[in-house]
Tab-separated table of C-alpha atoms in Angstrom:
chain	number	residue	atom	x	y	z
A	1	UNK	CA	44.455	-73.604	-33.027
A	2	UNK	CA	42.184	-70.664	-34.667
A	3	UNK	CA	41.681	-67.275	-32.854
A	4	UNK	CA	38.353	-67.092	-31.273
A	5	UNK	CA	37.022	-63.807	-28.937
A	6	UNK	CA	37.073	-63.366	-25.177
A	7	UNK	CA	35.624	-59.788	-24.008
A	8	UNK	CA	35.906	-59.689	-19.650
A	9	UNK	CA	34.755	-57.203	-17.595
A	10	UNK	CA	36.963	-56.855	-14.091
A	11	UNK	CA	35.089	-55.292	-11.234
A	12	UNK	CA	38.187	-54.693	-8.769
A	13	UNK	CA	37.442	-54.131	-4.753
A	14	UNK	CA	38.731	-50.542	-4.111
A	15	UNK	CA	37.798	-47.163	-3.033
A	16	UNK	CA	35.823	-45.563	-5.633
A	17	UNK	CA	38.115	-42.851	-6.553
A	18	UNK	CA	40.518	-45.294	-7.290
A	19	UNK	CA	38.827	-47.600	-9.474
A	20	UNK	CA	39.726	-46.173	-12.810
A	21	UNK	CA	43.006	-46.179	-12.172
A	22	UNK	CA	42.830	-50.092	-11.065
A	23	UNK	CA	40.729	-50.716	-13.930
A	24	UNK	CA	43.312	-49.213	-16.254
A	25	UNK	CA	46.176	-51.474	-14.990
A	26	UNK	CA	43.525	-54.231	-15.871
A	27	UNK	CA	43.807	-53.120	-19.842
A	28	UNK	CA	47.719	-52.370	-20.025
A	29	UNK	CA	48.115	-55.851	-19.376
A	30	UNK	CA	45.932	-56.473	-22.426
A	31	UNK	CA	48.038	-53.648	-24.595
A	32	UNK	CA	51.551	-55.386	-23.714
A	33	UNK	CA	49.901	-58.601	-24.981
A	34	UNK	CA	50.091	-57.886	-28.420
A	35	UNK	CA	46.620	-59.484	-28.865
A	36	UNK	CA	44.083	-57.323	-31.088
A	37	UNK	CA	41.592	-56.054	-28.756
A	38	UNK	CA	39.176	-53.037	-28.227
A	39	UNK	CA	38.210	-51.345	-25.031
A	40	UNK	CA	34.822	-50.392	-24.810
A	41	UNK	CA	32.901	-48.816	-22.093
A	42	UNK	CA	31.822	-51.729	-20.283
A	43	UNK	CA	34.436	-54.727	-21.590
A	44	UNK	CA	37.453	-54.966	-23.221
A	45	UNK	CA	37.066	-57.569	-26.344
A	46	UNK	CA	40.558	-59.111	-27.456
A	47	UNK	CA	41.049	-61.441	-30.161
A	48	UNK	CA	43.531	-64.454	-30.205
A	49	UNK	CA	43.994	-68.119	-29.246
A	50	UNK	CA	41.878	-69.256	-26.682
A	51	UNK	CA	45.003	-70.566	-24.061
A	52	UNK	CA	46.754	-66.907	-24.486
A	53	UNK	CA	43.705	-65.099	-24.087
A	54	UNK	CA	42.758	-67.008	-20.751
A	55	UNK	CA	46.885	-66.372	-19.728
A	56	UNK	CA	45.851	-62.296	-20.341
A	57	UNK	CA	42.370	-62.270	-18.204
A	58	UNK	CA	44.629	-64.270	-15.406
A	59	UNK	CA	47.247	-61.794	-16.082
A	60	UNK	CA	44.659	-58.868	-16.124
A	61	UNK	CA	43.162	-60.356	-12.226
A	62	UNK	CA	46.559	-60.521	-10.716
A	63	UNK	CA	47.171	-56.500	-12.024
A	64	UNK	CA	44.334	-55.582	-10.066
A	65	UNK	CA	45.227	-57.325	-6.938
A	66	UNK	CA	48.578	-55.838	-7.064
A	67	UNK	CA	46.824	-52.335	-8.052
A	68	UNK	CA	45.270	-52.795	-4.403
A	69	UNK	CA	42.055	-54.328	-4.948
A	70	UNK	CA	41.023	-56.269	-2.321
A	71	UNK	CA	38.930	-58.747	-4.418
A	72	UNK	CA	38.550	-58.741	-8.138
A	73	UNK	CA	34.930	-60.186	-9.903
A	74	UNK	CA	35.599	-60.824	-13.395
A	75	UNK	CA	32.953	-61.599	-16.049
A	76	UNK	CA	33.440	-63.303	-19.082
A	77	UNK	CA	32.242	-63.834	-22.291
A	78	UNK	CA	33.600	-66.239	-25.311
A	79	UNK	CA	32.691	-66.331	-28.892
A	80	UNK	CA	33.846	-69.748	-29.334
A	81	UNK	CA	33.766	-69.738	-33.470
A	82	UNK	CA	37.285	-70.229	-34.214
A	83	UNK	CA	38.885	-68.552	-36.924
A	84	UNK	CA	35.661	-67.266	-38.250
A	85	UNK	CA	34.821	-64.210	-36.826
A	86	UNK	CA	36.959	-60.892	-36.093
A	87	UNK	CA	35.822	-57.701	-33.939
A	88	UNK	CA	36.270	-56.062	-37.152
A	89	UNK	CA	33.493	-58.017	-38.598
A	90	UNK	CA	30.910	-57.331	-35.958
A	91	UNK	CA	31.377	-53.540	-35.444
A	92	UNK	CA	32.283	-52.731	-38.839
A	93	UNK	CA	28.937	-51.581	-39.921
A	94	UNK	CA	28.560	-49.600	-37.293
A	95	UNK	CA	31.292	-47.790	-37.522
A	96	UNK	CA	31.144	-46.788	-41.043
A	97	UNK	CA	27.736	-44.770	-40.159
């Protein structure tokens, strides 16, 4: 199967001082994937097969929880074009400004 994109978003349940830190456990789990990914201020977008990068945002939940978050809300967006497009390709142009 062709890599496709997944960005999520987790919103953990925790005291607000402490949310950063939760947050950050969140995107380690991404770094120790392997998986190309970018963090941005909002998301983290990651790049790679559709079953792994479901296993990472699962993965990413479960951090949280054991970071102390009560609850964890996690959006989710897909661009389901496999093989075809790369975060490199989208941001490119705006990073060459």
């Amino acid at each position: 199967m062709a890599k496709i994109m997944m960005a999520f978003q987790v919103l953990p349940k925790v005291e607000d001082s402490r949310l950063f830190e939760v947050v950050d456990e969140a995107i380690a789990v991404v770094a120790a994937s392997g998986v190309t990914y970018e963090v941005g201020p909002m998301e983290t977008t990651m790049e790679g097969e559709p079953d792994q990068l479901w296993a990472i945002i699962r993965e990413a939940q479960d951090a949280c929880i054991k970071a102390g978050a009560s609850r964890v809300l996690t959006y989710i967006k897909m661009d389901y074009n496999p093989g075809k497009t790369t975060i490199e390709e989208k941001i490119k142009k705006y990073r060459e400004k």
